[in-house]
XYZ file of N, CA, C and O in Angstrom:
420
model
N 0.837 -1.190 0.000
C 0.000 0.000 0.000
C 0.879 1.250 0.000
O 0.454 2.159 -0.713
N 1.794 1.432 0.527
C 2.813 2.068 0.955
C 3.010 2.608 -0.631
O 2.538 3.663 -1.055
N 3.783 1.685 -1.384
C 4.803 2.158 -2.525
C 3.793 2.436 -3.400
O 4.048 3.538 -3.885
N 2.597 1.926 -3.930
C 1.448 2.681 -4.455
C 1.153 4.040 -4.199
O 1.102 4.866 -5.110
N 0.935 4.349 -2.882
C 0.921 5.942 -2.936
C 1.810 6.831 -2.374
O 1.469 7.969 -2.053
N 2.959 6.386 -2.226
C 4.498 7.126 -2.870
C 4.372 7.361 -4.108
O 4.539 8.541 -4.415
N 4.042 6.374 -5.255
C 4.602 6.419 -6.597
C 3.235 7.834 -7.403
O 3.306 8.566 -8.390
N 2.072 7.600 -6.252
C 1.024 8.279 -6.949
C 1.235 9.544 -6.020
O 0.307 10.291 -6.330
N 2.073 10.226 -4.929
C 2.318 11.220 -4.322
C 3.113 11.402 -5.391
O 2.277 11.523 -6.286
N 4.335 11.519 -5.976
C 5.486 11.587 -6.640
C 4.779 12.348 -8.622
O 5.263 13.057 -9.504
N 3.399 11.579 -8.385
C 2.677 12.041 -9.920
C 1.751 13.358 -9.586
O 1.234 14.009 -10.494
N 1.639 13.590 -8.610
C 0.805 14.551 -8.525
C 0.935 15.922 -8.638
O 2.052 16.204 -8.204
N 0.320 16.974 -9.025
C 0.246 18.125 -9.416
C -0.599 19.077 -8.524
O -0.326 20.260 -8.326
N -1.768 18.337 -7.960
C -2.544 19.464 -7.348
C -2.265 19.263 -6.031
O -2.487 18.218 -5.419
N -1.545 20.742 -5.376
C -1.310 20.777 -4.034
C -1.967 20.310 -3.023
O -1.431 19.831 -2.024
N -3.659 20.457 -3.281
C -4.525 20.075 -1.856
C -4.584 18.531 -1.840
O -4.839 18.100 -0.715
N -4.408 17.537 -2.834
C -4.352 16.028 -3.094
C -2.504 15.752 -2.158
O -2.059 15.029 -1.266
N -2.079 16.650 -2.917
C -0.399 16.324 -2.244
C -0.311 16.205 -0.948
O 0.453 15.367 -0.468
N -1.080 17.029 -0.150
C -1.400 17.641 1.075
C -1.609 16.321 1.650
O -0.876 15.753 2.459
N -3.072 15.752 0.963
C -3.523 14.658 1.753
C -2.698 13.581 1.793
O -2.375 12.989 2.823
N -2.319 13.289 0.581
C -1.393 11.680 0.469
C -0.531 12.161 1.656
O -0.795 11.670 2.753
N 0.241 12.858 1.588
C 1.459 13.512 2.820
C 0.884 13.000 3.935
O 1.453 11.994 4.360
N -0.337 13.478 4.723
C -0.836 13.364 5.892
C -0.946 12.156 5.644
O -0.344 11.705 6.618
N -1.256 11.312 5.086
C -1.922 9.814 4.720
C -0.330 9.159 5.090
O -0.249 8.442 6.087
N 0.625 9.364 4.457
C 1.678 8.546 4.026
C 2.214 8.999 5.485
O 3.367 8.567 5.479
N 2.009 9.627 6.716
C 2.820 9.770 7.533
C 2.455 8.919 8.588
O 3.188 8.906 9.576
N 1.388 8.158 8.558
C 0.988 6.981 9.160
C 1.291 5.532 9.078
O 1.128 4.552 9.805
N 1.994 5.875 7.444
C 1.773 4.241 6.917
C 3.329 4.039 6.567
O 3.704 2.954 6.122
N 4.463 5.372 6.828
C 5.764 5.188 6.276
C 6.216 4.493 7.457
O 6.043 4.976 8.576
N 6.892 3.180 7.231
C 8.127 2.837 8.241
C 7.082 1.513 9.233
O 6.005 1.645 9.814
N 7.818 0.531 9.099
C 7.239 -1.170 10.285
C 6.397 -0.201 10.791
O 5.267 0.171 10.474
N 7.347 0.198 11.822
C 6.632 0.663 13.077
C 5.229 0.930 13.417
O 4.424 0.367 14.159
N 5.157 2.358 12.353
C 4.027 3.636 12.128
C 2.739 2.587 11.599
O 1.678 2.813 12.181
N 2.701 1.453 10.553
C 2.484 0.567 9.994
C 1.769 -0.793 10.626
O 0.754 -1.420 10.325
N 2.684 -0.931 11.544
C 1.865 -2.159 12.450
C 1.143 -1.263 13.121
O -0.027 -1.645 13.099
N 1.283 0.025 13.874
C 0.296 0.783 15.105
C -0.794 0.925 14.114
O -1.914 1.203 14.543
N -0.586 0.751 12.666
C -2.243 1.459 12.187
C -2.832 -0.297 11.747
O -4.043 -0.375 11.951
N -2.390 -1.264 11.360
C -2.787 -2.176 11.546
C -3.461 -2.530 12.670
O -4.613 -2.925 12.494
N -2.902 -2.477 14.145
C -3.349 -3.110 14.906
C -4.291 -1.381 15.763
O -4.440 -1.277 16.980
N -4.574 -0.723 15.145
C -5.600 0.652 15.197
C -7.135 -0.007 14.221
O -8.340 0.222 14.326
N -6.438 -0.755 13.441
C -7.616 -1.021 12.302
C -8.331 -2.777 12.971
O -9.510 -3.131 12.944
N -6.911 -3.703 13.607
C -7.884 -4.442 14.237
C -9.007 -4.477 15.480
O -9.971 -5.228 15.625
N -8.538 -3.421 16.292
C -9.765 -2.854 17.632
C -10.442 -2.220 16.608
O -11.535 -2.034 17.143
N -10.564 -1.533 14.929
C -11.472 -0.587 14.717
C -11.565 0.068 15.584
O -12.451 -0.113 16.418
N -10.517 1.225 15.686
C -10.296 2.333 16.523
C -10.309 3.879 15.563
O -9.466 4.685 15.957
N -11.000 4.250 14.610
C -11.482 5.376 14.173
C -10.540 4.782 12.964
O -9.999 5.686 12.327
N -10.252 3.548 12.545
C -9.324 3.760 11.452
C -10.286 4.115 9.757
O -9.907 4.034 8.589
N -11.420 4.453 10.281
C -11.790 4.516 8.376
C -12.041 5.783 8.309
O -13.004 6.078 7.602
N -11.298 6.910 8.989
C -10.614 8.589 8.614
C -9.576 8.393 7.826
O -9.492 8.957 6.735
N -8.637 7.548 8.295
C -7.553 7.614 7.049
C -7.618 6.275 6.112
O -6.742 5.963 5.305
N -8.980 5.443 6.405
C -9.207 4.193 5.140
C -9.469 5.420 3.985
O -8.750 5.680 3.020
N -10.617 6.029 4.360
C -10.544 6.590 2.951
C -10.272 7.324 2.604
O -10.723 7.664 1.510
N -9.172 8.248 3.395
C -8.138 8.598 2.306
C -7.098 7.962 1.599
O -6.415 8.611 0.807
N -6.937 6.963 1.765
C -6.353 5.655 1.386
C -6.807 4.952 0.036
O -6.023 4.672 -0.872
N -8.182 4.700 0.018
C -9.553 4.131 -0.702
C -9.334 5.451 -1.666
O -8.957 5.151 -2.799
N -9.502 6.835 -1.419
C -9.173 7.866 -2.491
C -8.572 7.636 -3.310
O -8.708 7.583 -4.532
N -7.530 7.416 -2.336
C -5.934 7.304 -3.660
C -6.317 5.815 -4.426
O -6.784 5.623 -5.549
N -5.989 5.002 -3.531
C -6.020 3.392 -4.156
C -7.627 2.490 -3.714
O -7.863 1.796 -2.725
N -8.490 2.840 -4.851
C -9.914 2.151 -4.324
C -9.762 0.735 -4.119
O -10.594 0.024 -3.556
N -8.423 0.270 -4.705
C -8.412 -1.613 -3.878
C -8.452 -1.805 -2.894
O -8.743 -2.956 -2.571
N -8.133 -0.600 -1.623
C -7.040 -1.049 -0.650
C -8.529 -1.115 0.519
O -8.392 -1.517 1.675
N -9.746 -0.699 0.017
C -10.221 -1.534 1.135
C -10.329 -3.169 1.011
O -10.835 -3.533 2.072
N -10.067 -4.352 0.153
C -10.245 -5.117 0.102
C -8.645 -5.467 1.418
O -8.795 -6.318 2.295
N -7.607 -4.859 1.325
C -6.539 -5.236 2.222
C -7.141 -5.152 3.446
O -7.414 -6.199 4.033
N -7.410 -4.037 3.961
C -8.008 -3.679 5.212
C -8.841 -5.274 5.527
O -8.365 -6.114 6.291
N -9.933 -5.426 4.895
C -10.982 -5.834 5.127
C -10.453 -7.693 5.009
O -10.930 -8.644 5.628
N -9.710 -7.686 4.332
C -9.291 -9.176 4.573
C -8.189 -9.422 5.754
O -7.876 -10.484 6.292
N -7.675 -8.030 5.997
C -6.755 -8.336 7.388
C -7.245 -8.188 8.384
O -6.586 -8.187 9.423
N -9.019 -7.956 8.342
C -9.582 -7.782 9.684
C -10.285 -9.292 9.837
O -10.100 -9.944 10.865
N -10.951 -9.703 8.945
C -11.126 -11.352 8.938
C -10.344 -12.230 9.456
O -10.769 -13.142 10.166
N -9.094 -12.061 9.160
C -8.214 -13.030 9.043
C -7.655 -12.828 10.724
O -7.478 -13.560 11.697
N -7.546 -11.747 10.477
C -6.611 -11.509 12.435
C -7.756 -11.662 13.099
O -7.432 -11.906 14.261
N -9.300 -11.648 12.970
C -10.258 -12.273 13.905
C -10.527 -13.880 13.919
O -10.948 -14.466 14.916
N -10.268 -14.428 12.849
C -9.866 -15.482 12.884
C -9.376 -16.002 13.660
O -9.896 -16.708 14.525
N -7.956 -15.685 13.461
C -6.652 -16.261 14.617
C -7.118 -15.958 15.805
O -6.869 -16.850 16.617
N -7.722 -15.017 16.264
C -7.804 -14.232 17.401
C -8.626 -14.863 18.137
O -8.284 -15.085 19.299
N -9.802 -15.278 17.708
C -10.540 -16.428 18.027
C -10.504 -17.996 18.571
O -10.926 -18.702 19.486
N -9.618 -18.048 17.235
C -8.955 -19.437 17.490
C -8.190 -19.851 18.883
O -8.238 -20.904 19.520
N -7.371 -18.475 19.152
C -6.130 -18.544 20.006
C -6.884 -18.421 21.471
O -6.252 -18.937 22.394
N -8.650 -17.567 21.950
C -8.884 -17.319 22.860
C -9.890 -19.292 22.703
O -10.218 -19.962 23.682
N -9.992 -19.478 22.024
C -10.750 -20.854 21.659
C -9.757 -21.745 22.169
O -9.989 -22.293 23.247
N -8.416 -22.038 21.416
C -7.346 -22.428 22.232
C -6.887 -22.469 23.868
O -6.337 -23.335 24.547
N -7.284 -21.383 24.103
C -6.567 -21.152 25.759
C -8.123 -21.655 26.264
O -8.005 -22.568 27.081
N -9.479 -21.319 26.005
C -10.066 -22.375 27.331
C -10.486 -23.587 26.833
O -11.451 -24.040 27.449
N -9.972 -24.447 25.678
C -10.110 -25.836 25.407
C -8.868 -26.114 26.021
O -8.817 -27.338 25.899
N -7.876 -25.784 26.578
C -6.401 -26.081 27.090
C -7.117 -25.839 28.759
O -7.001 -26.738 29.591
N -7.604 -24.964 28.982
C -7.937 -25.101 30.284
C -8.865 -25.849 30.993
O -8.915 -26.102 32.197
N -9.730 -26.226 29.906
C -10.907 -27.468 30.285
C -10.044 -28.490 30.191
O -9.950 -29.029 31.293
N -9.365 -29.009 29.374
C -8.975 -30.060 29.215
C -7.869 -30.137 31.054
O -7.867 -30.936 31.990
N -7.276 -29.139 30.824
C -5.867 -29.296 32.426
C -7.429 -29.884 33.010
O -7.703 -31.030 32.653
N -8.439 -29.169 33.870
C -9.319 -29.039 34.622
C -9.945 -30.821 34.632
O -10.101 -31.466 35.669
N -10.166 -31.234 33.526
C -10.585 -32.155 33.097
C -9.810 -33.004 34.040
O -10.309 -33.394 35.095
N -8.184 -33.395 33.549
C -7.127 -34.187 34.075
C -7.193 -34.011 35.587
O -7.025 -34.939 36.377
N -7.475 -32.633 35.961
C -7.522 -32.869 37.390
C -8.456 -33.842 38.236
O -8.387 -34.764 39.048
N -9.364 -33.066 37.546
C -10.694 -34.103 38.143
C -10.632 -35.573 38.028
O -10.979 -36.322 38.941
N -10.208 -35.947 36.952
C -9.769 -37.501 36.843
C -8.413 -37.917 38.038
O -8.675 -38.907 38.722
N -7.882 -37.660 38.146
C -6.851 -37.686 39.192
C -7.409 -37.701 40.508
O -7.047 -38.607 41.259
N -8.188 -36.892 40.892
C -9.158 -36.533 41.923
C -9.822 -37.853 42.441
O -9.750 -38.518 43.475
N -10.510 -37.932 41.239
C -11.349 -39.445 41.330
C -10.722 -40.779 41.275
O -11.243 -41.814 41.691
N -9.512 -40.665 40.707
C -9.067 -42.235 40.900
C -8.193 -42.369 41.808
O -7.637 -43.461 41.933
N -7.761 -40.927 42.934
C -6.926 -40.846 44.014
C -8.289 -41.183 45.410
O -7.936 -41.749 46.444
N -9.498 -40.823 45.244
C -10.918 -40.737 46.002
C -11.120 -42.565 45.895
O -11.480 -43.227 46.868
N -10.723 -43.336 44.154
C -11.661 -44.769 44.484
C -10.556 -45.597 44.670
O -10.670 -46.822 44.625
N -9.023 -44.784 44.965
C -7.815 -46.112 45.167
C -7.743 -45.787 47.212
O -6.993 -46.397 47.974
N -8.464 -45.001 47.505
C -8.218 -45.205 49.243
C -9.967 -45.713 49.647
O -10.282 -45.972 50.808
């Protein structure tokens, strides 16, 4: 997304468009700046002020957004799905232990 609207900041002519990509591109230049708006866009934390100025420049880029919010709810799911099927299951083992320590005395 990045080098798309560098290459379309770099073509531009009308100052108030330049303006915006600028403000736009100062969010999305560099890992860092980049993962904070990723993980701004997975809480959906006001991120569709600068989706569409984004969507302006490049009308694909809500399909990025929108498949990296699927996908990281996905996992995200999975992983809180993970931790209490791991904790039923410990819980489980206990109780069995419990009971065959209760019918061996």
């Amino acid at each position: 997304i990045v080098e798309p609207m560098q290459s379309i900041h770099a073509d531009l002519t009308n100052s108030a468009d330049k303006q915006r990509i600028e403000e736009t591109l100062v969010i999305l230049d560099g890992l860092d700046k980049f993962m904070f708006t990723l993980v701004q866009v997975l809480v959906q934390d006001s991120f569709y002020a600068f989706m569409r100025e984004i969507v302006f420049f490049l009308p694909w880029a809500w399909t990025f957004f929108y498949a990296y919010i699927a996908i990281a709810c996905l996992v995200l799911m999975n992983l809180v799905t993970a931790i209490i099927v791991e904790n039923a299951m410990e819980q489980s083992n206990l109780d069995h232990e419990l009971l065959d320590a209760e019918n061996a005395a």
